[in-house]
Short mmCIF file of C-alpha atoms in Angstrom, two decimals:
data_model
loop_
_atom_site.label_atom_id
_atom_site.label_comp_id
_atom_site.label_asym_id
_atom_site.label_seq_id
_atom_site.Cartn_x
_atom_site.Cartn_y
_atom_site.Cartn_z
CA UNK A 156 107.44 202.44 133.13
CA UNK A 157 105.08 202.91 136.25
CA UNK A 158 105.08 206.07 138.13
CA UNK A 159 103.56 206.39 141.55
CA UNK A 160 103.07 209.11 143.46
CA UNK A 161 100.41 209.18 146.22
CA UNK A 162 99.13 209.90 149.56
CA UNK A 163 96.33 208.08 151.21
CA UNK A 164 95.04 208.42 155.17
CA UNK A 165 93.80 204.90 156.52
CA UNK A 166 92.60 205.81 159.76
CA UNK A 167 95.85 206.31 161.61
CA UNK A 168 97.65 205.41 159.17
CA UNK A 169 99.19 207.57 156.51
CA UNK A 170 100.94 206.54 153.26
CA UNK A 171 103.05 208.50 151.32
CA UNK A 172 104.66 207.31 148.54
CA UNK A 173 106.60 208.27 145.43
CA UNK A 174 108.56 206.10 143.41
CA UNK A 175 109.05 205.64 139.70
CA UNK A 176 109.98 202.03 138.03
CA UNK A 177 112.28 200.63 135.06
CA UNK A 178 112.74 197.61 136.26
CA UNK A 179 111.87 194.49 135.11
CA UNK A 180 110.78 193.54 139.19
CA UNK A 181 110.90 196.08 141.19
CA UNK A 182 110.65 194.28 144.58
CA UNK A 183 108.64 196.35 147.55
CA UNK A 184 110.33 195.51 150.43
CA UNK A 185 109.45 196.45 154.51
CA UNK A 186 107.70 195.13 157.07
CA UNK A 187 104.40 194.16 157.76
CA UNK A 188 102.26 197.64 158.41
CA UNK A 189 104.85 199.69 156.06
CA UNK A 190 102.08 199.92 153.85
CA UNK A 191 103.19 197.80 151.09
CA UNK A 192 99.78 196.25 150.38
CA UNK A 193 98.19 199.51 150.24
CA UNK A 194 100.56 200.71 147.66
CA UNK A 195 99.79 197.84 145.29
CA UNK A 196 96.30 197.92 146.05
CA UNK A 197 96.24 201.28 144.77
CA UNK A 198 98.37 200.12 141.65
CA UNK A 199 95.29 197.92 141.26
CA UNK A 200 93.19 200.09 141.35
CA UNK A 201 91.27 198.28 144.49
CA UNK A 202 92.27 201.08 146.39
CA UNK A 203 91.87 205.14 145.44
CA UNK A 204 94.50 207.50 146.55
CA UNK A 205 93.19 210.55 148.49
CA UNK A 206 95.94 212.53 146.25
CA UNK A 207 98.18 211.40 143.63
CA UNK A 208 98.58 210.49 140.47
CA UNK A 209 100.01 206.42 139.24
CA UNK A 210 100.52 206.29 135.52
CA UNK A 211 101.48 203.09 133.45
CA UNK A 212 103.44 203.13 130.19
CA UNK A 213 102.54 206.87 130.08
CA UNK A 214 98.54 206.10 130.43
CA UNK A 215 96.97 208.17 133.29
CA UNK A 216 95.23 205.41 136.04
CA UNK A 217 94.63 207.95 138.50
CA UNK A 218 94.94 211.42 138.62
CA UNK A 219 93.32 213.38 141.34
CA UNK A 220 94.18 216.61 140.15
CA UNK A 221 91.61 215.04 137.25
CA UNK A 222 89.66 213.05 138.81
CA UNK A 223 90.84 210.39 136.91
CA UNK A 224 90.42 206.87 137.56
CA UNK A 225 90.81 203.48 135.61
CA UNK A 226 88.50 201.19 137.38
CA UNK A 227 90.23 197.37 138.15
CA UNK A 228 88.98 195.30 135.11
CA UNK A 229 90.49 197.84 132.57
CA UNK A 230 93.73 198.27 133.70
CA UNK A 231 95.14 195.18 132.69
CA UNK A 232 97.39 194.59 135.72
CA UNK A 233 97.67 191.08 136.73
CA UNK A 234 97.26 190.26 140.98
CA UNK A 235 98.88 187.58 143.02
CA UNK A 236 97.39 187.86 146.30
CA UNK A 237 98.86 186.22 149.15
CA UNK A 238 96.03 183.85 150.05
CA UNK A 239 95.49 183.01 145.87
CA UNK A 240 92.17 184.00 145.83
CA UNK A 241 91.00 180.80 143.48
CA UNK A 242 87.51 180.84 142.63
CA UNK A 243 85.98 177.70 144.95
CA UNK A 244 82.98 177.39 142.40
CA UNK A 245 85.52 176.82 139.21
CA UNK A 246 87.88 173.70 138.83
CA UNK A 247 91.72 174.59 137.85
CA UNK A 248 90.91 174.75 134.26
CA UNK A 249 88.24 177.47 134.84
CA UNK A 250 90.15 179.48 137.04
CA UNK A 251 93.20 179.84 134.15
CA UNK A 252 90.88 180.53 131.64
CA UNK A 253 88.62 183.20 133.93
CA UNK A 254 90.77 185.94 132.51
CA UNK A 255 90.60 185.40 128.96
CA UNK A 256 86.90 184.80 129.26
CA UNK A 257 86.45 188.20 130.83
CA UNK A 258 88.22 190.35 128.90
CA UNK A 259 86.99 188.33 124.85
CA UNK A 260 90.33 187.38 124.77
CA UNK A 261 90.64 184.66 121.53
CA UNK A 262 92.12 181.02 122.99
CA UNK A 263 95.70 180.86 122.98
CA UNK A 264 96.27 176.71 123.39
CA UNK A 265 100.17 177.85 122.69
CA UNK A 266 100.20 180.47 125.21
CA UNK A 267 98.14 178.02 127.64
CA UNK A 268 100.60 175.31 127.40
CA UNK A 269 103.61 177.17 128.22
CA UNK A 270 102.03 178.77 131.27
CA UNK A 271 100.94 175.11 132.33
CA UNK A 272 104.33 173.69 131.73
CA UNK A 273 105.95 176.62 133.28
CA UNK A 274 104.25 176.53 136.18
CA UNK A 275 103.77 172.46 135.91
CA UNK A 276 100.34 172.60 136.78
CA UNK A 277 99.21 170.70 133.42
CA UNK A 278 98.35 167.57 135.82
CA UNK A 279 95.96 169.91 137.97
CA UNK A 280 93.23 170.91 135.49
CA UNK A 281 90.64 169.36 136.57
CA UNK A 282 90.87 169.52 140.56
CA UNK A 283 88.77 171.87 142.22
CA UNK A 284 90.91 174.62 144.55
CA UNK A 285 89.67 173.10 147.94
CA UNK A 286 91.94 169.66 147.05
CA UNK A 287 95.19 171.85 145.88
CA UNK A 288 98.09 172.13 148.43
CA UNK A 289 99.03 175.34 149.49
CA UNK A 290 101.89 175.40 146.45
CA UNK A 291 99.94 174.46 144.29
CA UNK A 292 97.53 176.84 144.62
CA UNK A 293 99.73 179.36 144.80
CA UNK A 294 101.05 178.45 141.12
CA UNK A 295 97.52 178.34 139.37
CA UNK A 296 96.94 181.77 140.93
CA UNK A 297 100.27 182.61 138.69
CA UNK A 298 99.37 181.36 136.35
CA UNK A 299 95.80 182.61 136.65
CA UNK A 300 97.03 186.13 136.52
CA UNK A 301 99.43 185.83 133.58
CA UNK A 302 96.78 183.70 131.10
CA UNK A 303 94.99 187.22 131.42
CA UNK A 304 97.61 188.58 129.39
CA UNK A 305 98.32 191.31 131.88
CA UNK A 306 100.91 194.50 131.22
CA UNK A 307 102.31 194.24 134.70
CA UNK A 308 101.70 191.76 137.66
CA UNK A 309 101.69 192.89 140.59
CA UNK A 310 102.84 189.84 143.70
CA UNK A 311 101.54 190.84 147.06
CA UNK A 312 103.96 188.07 149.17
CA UNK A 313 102.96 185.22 147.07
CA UNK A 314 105.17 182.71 149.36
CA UNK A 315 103.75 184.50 152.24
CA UNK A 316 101.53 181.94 153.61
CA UNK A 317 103.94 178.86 152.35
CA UNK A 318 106.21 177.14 154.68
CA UNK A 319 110.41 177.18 153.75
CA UNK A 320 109.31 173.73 152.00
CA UNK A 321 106.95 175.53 149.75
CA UNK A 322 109.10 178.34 149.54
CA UNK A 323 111.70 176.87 147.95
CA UNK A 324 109.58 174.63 145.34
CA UNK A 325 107.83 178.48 144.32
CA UNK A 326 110.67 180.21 144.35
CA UNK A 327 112.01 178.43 140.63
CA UNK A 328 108.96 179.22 138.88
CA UNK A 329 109.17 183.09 140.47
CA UNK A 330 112.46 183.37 138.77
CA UNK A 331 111.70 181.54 135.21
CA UNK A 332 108.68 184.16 135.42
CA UNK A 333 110.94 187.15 135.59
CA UNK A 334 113.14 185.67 132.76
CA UNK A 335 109.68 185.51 130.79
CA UNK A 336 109.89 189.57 130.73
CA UNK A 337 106.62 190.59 131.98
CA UNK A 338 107.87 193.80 134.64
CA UNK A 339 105.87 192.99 137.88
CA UNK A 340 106.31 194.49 141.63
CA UNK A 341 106.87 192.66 144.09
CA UNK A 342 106.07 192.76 147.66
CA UNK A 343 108.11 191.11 150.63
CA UNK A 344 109.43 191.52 153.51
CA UNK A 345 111.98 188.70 152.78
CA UNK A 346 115.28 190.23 152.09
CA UNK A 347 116.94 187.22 150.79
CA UNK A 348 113.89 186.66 148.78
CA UNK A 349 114.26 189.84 146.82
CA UNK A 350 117.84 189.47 146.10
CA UNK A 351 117.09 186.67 144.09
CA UNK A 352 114.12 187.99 142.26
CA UNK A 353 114.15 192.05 141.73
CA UNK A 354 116.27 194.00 139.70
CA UNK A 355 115.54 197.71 141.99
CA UNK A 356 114.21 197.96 145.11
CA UNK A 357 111.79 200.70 146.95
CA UNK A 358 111.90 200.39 150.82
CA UNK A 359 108.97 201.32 152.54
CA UNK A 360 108.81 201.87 156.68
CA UNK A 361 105.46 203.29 158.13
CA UNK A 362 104.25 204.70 155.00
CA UNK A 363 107.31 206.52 153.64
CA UNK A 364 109.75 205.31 151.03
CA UNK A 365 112.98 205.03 152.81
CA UNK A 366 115.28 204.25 150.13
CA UNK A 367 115.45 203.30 146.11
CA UNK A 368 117.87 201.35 144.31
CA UNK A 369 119.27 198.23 143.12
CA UNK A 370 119.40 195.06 145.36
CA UNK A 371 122.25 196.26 146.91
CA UNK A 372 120.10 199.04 149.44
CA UNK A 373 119.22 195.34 150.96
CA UNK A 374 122.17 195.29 152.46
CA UNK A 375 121.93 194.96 156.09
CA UNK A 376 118.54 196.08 156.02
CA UNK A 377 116.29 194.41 158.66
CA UNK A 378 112.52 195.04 158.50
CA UNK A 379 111.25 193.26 160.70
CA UNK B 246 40.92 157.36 150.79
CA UNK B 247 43.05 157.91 147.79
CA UNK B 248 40.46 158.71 145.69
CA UNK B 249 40.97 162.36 144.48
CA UNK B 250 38.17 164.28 142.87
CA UNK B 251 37.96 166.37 140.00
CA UNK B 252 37.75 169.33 142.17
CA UNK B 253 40.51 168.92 144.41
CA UNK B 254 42.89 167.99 141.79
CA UNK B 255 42.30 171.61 140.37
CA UNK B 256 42.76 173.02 143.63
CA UNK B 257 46.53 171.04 143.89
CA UNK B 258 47.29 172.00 140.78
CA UNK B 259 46.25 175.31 141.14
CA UNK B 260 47.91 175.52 144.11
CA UNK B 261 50.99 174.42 142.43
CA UNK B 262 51.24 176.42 139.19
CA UNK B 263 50.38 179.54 141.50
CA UNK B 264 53.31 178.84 143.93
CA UNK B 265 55.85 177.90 140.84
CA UNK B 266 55.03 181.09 139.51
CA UNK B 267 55.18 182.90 142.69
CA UNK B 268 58.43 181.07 143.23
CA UNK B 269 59.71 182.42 139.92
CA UNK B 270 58.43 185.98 139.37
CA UNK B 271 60.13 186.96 143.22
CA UNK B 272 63.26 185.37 142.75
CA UNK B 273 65.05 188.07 140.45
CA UNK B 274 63.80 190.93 142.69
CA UNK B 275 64.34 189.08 145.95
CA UNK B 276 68.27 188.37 144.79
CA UNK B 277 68.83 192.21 143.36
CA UNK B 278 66.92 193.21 147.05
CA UNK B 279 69.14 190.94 149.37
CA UNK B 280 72.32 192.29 147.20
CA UNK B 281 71.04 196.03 147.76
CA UNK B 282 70.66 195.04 151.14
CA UNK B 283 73.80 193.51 151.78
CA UNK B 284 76.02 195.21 149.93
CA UNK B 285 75.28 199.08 149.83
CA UNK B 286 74.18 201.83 152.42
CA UNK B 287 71.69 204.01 152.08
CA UNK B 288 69.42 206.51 153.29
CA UNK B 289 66.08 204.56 154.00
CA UNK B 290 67.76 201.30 154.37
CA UNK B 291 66.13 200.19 157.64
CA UNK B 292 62.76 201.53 156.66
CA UNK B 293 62.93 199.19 153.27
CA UNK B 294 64.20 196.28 155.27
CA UNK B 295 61.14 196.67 157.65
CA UNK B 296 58.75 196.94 154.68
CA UNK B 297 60.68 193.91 153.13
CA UNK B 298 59.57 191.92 156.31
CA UNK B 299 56.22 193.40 156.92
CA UNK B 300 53.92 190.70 155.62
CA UNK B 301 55.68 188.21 158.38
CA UNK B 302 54.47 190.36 160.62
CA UNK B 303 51.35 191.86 159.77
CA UNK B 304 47.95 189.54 159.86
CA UNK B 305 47.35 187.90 156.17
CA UNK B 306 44.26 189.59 155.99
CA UNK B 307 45.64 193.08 156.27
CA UNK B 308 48.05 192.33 153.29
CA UNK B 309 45.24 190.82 151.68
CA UNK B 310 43.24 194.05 152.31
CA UNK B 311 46.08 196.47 151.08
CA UNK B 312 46.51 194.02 147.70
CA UNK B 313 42.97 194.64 147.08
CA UNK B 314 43.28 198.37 147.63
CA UNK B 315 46.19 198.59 145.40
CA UNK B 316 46.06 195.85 142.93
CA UNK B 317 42.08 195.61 142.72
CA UNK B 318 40.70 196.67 140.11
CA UNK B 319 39.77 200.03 141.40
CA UNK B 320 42.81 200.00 142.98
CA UNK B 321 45.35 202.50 141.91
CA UNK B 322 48.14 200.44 140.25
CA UNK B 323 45.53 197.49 139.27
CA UNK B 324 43.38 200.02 137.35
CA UNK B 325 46.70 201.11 135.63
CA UNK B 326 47.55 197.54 135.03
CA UNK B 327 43.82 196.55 133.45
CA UNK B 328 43.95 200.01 131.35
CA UNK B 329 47.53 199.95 130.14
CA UNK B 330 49.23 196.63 130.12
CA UNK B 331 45.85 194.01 130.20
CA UNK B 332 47.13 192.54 133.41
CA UNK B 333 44.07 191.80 136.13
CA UNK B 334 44.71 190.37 139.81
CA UNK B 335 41.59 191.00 141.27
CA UNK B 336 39.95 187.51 141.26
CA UNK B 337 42.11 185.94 139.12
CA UNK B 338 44.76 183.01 140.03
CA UNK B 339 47.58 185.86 139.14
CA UNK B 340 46.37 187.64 142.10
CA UNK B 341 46.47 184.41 144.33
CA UNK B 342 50.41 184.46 143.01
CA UNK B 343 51.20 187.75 143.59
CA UNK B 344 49.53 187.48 147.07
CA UNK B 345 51.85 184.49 147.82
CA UNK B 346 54.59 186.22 146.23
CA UNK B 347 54.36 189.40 148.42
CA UNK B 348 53.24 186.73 151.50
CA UNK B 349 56.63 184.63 150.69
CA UNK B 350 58.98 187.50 150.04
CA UNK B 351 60.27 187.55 153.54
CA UNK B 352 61.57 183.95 153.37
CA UNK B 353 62.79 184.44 149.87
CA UNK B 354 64.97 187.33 150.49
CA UNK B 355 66.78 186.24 153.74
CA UNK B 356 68.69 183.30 153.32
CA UNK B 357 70.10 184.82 149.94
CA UNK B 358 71.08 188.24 152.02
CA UNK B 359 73.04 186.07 154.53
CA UNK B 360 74.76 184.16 151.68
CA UNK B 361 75.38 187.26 150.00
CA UNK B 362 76.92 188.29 153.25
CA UNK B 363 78.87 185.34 154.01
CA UNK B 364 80.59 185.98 150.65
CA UNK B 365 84.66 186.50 150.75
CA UNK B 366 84.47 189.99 149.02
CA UNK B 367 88.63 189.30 148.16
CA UNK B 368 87.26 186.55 145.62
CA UNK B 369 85.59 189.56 143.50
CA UNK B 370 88.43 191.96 143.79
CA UNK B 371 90.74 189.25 142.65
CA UNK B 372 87.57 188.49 139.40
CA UNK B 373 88.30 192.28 139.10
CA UNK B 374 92.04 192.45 138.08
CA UNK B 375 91.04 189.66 135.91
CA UNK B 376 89.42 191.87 133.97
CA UNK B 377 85.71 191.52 135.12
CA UNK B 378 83.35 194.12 134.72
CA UNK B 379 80.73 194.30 137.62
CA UNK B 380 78.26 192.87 136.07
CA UNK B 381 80.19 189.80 135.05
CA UNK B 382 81.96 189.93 138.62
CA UNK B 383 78.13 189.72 139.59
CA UNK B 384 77.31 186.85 137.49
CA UNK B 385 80.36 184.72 137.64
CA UNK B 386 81.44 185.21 141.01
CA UNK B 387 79.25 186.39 143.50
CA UNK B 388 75.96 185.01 141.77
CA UNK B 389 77.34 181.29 141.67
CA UNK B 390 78.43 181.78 145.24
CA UNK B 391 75.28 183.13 146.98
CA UNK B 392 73.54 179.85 144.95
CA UNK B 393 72.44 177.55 148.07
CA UNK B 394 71.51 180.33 150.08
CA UNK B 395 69.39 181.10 146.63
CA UNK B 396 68.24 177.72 146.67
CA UNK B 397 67.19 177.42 150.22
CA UNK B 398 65.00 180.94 149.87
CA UNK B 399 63.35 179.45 146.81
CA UNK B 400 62.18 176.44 148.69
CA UNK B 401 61.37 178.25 151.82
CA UNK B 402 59.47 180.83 149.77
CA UNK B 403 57.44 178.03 147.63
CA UNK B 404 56.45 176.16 150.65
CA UNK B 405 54.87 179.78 151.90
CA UNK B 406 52.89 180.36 148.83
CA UNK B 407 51.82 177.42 149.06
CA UNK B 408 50.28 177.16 152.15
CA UNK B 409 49.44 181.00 152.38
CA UNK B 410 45.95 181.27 152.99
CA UNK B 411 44.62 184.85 154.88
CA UNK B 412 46.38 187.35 152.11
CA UNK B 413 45.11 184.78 149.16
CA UNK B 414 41.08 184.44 149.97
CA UNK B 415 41.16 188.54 151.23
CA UNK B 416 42.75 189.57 147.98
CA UNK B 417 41.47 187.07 145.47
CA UNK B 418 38.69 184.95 146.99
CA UNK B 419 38.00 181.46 146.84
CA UNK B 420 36.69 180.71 143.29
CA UNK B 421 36.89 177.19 142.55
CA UNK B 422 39.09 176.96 139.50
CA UNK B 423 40.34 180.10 139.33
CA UNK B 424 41.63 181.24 142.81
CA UNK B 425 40.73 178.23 145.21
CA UNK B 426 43.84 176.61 146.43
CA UNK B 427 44.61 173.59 148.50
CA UNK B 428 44.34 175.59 151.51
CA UNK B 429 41.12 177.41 150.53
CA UNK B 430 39.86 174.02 149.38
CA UNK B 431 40.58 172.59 152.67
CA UNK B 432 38.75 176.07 155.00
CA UNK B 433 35.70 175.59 152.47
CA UNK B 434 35.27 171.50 153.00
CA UNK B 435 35.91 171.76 156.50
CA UNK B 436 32.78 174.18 156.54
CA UNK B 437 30.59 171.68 154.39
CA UNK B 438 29.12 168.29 156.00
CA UNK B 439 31.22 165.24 155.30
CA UNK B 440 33.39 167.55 153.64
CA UNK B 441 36.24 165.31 156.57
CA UNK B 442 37.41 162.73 154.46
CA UNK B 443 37.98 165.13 151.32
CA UNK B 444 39.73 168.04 153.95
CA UNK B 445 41.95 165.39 154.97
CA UNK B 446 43.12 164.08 151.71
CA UNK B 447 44.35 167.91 150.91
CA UNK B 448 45.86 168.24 154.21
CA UNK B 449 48.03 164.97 153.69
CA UNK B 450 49.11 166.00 149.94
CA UNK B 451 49.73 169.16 151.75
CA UNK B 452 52.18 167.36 153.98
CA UNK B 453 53.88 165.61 151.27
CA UNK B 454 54.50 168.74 149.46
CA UNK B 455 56.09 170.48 152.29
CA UNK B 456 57.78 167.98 153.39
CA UNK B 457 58.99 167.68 149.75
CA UNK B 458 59.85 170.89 149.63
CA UNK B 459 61.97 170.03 152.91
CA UNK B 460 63.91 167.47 151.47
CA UNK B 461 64.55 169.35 148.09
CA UNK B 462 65.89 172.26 149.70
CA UNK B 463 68.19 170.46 152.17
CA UNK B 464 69.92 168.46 149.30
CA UNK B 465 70.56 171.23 146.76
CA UNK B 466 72.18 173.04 149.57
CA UNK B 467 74.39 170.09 150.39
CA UNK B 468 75.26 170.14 146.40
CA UNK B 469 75.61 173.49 146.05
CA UNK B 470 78.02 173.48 149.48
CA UNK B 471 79.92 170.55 148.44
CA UNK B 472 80.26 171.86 144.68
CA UNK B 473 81.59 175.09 146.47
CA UNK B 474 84.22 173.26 148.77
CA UNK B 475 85.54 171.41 145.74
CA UNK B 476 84.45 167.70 146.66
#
């Protein structure tokens, strides 16, 4: 379960945000500027609220009341960014095995296989990110993120910068992923999107969660 | 023409194992200074980055001067050195590197800052919810991508300390075998009669090895860039 409850001033901007999450996806939905990105980053741990306090499966990541913080690398949260984020220097292979590397992880050929079939990047291993398509590198970040054996991932508009084409070759793996069981949020401003992928929903509109819910608080919802 | 003496073959290789080392000893400090400087704010920042770039600026033999003051051997942290740790510059051919060292610095620390700069800070937040430390975010991320601009301040810096002359022969002399280098070599034939023919042999191998240097450092940064853009 993930419990957030924080406020945090970016220059004129103010967030304020309280939610709490059973979902398997809980899908983060507004527009662009509602401070979606903020919120995860502070999941993250990337970002630190001014005030709050986010716990995970009852561990404390932040608690200002405390002082408490869990820096990035220990919290075991996977990331999708929007842009992927591959590592230039490292060919496919490298990339997928970055988080297993970092944290002494033993190798897990099983584990690696399914993720590569999953995702069907198997035939990719040995391309660097520069010659990857825009899909493509959007799956290896995916699969990136879950080879690190995360407790939650965390998908900042991962068919953001994809055209409807790329969209809907993603969009398959998105859903096998959430039938894998991992809980993840996910952030969109897609509507449609999210009523495929997330079992509850928290709407966010300049900074403030609007409403909670299942899918159905989509309903004629317009964020942009 | 091509006929190279005894003597001036110690001064090129003297020249070179003094630069190499020069090279090598600066490089650590002159990556964990252009990170400092690139990366983090500080009270005294501009006044270290000045100092940083003094010896571009000041005349050799001033730097030369202040070595010998410091480092000599009744200089305050040379004494130390001699007393506690066996380590002498003063006349030596580890002075002549740690006056090319200091000389070179300059060279060696900017094109690493900039790299360090030019680095897409997202790529080491994203090594962080991997699970990297900051150390290994450091070493697998940011190190790996600052390498050409690494590269290309190693090669500028070498061809410096090799060529420096005013901080060298202030500091350490010119002792032939010990602290006379190509460039010493060629101020002390060019003051002898029919010393000509030998000066100019140095000053062509002198060529060649900065041009060398040239060349080197222009294709390990197209490696390094292409290696980086995934060709």
């Amino acid at each position: 379960m993930l419990r957030v409850e924080v406020t945090k001033q970016l220059g004129e901007f103010s967030l304020e945000a309280s939610f709490t999450s059973e979902g398997r996806v809980t899908g983060l939905f507004g527009a662009s500027g509602a401070g979606k990105t903020s919120l995860i980053n502070m999941i993250a741990g990337l970002l630190r609220p001014d005030r709050g306090v986010i716990t995970l499966d009852g561990e404390t990541l932040d608690d200002t009341t405390t002082g408490a913080h869990v820096p990035p690398h220990r919290r075991r949260i996977g990331y999708v960014f929007q842009d992927a984020r591959l590592f230039p220097h490292l060919d496919v292979r490298q990339n997928l095995d970055y988080g297993r590397r970092m944290n002494g992880l033993a190798e897990d050929p099983a584990q690696h296989a399914r993720i590569t079939g999953l995702l069907d990047i198997g035939g990719l291993l040995d391309r660097r990110p520069g010659k990857l398509s825009g899909g493509e590198r959007q799956r290896v970040a995916l699969g990136r993120a879950l080879l690190s054996k995360p407790r939650l991932l965390l998908l900042d508009e991962p068919l953001g910068s994809l055209d409807e084409g790329r969209k809907v070759e993603i969009l398959p793996y998105l859903i096998r992923l959430r039938d894998e069981g991992i809980p993840m949020v996910y952030v969109s401003h897609d509507a449609a999107e999210l009523r495929q992928l997330a079992t509850q929903i928290v709407m966010l509109r300049n900074g403030r969660v609007t409403a909670l819910g299942g899918v159905k608080v989509l309903t004629g919802s317009t964020p942009a | 023409m091509f006929d190279i003496s005894p003597t001036e073959w110690t001064a090129i290789l003297l020249s070179l194992r003094v630069a190499v080392i020069a090279t090598l000893v600066a490089t650590p400090f002159g990556i964990a200074l252009a990170w400092l400087l690139a990366r983090h704010n500080f009270w005294g920042k501009s006044i270290l980055d000045a100092l940083v770039h003094l010896p571009l600026v000041l005349p050799p033999v001033v730097t030369g001067y202040l070595l010998l003051l410091t480092f000599g051997r009744r200089g305050m942290v040379g004494a130390w050195l001699a007393d506690n740790l066996g380590i002498v510059f003063a006349f030596r051919w580890t002075g002549a590197a740690l006056a090319c060292g200091v000389m070179s610095f300059p060279l060696l620390v900017r094109p690493i800052r900039l790299s360090i700069e030019a680095i897409d800070r997202r790529l080491e937040q994203a090594s962080s919810t991997l699970g990297a430390a900051p150390w290994q975010v450091f070493a697998t991320v940011t190190l790996p991508l600052a390498l050409p601009g690494i590269l290309a301040g190693m090669v500028l810096g070498f061809a410096k300390a090799i060529g420096e002359f005013g901080a060298t022969i202030t500091f350490v002399s010119n002792i032939p075998g010990e602290t006379q280098t190509i460039s010493s070599a060629i101020y002390s034939l060019i003051q002898t009669p029919d010393g000509d023919r030998a000066a100019g042999r140095l000053v062509l191998i002198s060529i060649v090895i900065a041009m060398g240097a040239l060349i080197a450092s222009e294709w390990f940064a197209r490696r390094a860039t292409q290696r980086l853009h995934g060709n």
